[in-house]
Amino acid sequence: QGLPAIIKAFVISKLQLLEIPRTGHRVEGVSLESKGQKFYHGGRKGMRRGQFILSPVITGAKSLREFGNHLTDKTKVYVTTEYNAALLYAAGVNGCVYEVSPVGDLNHDPDCLTEGLSFACDRAQIVKVHSVSRRTIEMCQEVLLYGQ
């Protein structure tokens, strides 16, 4: 059984620089509350509602810059408007998905070709923690490794 099409499309867009259909909207310089948009961050397990996700420069965590993505800004936290996109990043660290409220200006992620999908912010406050099953993590890892 395969993964939902949006997960496959996101992986392909990241690995092969192809666009996927736009599902969000650009929110640079606009407050989250005024648009009602949900944002997600995929990361390591262990954080709780109300805590802040901080940038790799502050926490010492690895960023995608260490894996060859030189467009990644280590002083920023990256959030997405798509749960499944965050799920892929969570799968990379056997983690979970956090629903977050971005703090600071939202700036379009220059690495993402799909406008409205990925943004950088100063930090993000956790609104809700979404646990991810082991099987879902394994399926996402399979897509990340083999693209299928």
Short mmCIF file of C-alpha atoms in Angstrom, two decimals:
data_model
loop_
_atom_site.label_atom_id
_atom_site.label_comp_id
_atom_site.label_asym_id
_atom_site.label_seq_id
_atom_site.Cartn_x
_atom_site.Cartn_y
_atom_site.Cartn_z
CA GLN A 1 0.00 0.00 0.00
CA GLY A 2 1.45 3.34 -1.06
CA LEU A 3 1.51 6.79 0.48
CA PRO A 4 -0.98 9.55 -0.34
CA ALA A 5 -0.22 11.32 -3.61
CA ILE A 6 0.62 14.62 -1.91
CA ILE A 7 3.48 13.00 0.03
CA LYS A 8 4.92 11.49 -3.15
CA ALA A 9 4.52 14.79 -4.96
CA PHE A 10 6.28 16.68 -2.16
CA VAL A 11 9.22 14.27 -2.16
CA ILE A 12 9.51 14.51 -5.91
CA SER A 13 9.38 18.30 -5.75
CA LYS A 14 12.18 18.41 -3.21
CA LEU A 15 14.36 15.81 -4.88
CA GLN A 16 13.76 16.68 -8.50
CA LEU A 17 12.69 20.33 -8.18
CA LEU A 18 9.26 19.75 -9.70
CA GLU A 19 6.23 21.75 -8.62
CA ILE A 20 3.22 20.26 -6.86
CA PRO A 21 -0.20 21.88 -6.88
CA ARG A 22 -0.46 24.94 -4.66
CA THR A 23 -2.69 24.34 -1.66
CA GLY A 24 -1.80 27.22 0.62
CA HIS A 25 -1.43 30.93 0.14
CA ARG A 26 1.41 33.37 0.56
CA VAL A 27 1.39 34.93 4.00
CA GLU A 28 4.63 36.90 4.15
CA GLY A 29 4.25 39.79 6.58
CA VAL A 30 0.70 38.77 7.50
CA SER A 31 -0.20 37.54 10.95
CA LEU A 32 -1.29 33.91 11.26
CA GLU A 33 -4.48 34.85 13.07
CA SER A 34 -5.68 37.15 10.31
CA LYS A 35 -5.61 34.32 7.75
CA GLY A 36 -6.63 31.37 9.94
CA GLN A 37 -3.96 29.24 8.25
CA LYS A 38 -2.59 26.19 10.08
CA PHE A 39 1.15 25.59 10.08
CA TYR A 40 3.14 22.44 10.85
CA HIS A 41 6.72 21.52 11.69
CA GLY A 42 8.16 18.00 11.50
CA GLY A 43 10.82 17.31 14.10
CA ARG A 44 12.10 15.20 16.95
CA LYS A 45 9.71 13.87 19.58
CA GLY A 46 9.62 15.17 23.11
CA MET A 47 8.26 18.69 22.94
CA ARG A 48 4.94 19.74 24.45
CA ARG A 49 2.16 22.19 23.72
CA GLY A 50 3.21 25.74 24.59
CA GLN A 51 6.94 25.16 24.06
CA PHE A 52 8.86 26.99 21.34
CA ILE A 53 10.68 25.38 18.45
CA LEU A 54 13.92 27.34 18.08
CA SER A 55 16.41 27.61 15.24
CA PRO A 56 19.39 25.26 14.84
CA VAL A 57 21.75 28.15 15.69
CA ILE A 58 20.17 28.30 19.16
CA THR A 59 19.61 24.57 19.75
CA GLY A 60 22.63 23.10 17.98
CA ALA A 61 20.35 20.74 16.02
CA LYS A 62 21.37 19.77 12.51
CA SER A 63 19.69 21.63 9.70
CA LEU A 64 19.31 20.76 6.05
CA ARG A 65 22.37 22.94 5.43
CA GLU A 66 24.51 20.12 6.84
CA PHE A 67 23.03 17.84 4.20
CA GLY A 68 23.85 20.05 1.24
CA ASN A 69 20.93 22.48 1.12
CA HIS A 70 22.79 25.78 1.09
CA LEU A 71 19.58 27.83 0.85
CA THR A 72 18.64 26.81 4.38
CA ASP A 73 19.01 29.60 6.95
CA LYS A 74 20.17 28.09 10.27
CA THR A 75 18.83 31.13 12.14
CA LYS A 76 15.25 30.28 11.11
CA VAL A 77 12.61 27.67 11.88
CA TYR A 78 10.83 26.21 8.84
CA VAL A 79 7.09 25.61 8.86
CA THR A 80 4.69 24.33 6.22
CA THR A 81 1.01 24.69 5.45
CA GLU A 82 0.77 20.96 4.66
CA TYR A 83 0.67 18.31 7.37
CA ASN A 84 2.10 15.70 4.97
CA ALA A 85 5.11 17.87 4.16
CA ALA A 86 5.91 18.14 7.88
CA LEU A 87 5.38 14.40 8.15
CA LEU A 88 8.27 13.78 5.74
CA TYR A 89 10.64 15.80 7.91
CA ALA A 90 9.37 14.02 11.02
CA ALA A 91 10.09 10.70 9.30
CA GLY A 92 13.68 11.76 8.74
CA VAL A 93 14.27 11.91 12.50
CA ASN A 94 11.73 9.26 13.66
CA GLY A 95 9.81 12.16 15.14
CA CYS A 96 6.35 13.66 15.16
CA VAL A 97 4.43 16.54 13.62
CA TYR A 98 3.82 19.71 15.56
CA GLU A 99 1.01 22.10 14.73
CA VAL A 100 2.59 25.49 15.40
CA SER A 101 2.00 29.19 15.52
CA PRO A 102 4.90 30.99 13.78
CA VAL A 103 6.52 33.88 15.63
CA GLY A 104 7.97 36.76 13.63
CA ASP A 105 7.58 37.49 9.95
CA LEU A 106 6.90 34.57 7.65
CA ASN A 107 9.20 34.53 4.66
CA HIS A 108 8.77 32.25 1.66
CA ASP A 109 11.29 29.40 1.69
CA PRO A 110 13.53 30.10 -1.34
CA ASP A 111 14.19 26.36 -1.67
CA CYS A 112 10.51 25.57 -2.19
CA LEU A 113 9.13 26.01 -5.71
CA THR A 114 5.52 25.79 -4.53
CA GLU A 115 4.40 29.19 -3.30
CA GLY A 116 2.52 29.02 -0.03
CA LEU A 117 3.89 25.62 1.04
CA SER A 118 7.02 26.36 3.10
CA PHE A 119 8.05 29.37 5.18
CA ALA A 120 10.84 30.50 7.50
CA CYS A 121 10.15 32.28 10.79
CA ASP A 122 12.12 33.25 13.90
CA ARG A 123 10.57 30.55 16.09
CA ALA A 124 7.31 28.63 16.37
CA GLN A 125 5.12 27.91 19.38
CA ILE A 126 3.63 24.43 19.59
CA VAL A 127 -0.17 24.44 19.50
CA LYS A 128 -0.70 20.68 19.22
CA VAL A 129 1.43 17.54 19.05
CA HIS A 130 0.47 14.95 16.41
CA SER A 131 1.90 11.52 17.18
CA VAL A 132 2.84 9.48 14.13
CA SER A 133 2.60 5.69 13.99
CA ARG A 134 5.74 3.66 13.44
CA ARG A 135 4.28 2.24 10.22
CA THR A 136 3.60 5.71 8.81
CA ILE A 137 7.17 6.78 9.64
CA GLU A 138 8.50 3.68 7.86
CA MET A 139 6.35 4.34 4.77
CA CYS A 140 7.58 7.94 4.60
CA GLN A 141 11.18 6.82 4.99
CA GLU A 142 10.67 4.41 2.11
CA VAL A 143 9.47 7.29 -0.08
CA LEU A 144 12.40 9.45 1.01
CA LEU A 145 14.91 6.69 0.25
CA TYR A 146 13.46 5.20 -2.89
CA GLY A 147 11.01 7.82 -4.19
CA GLN A 148 8.11 5.35 -4.41
#
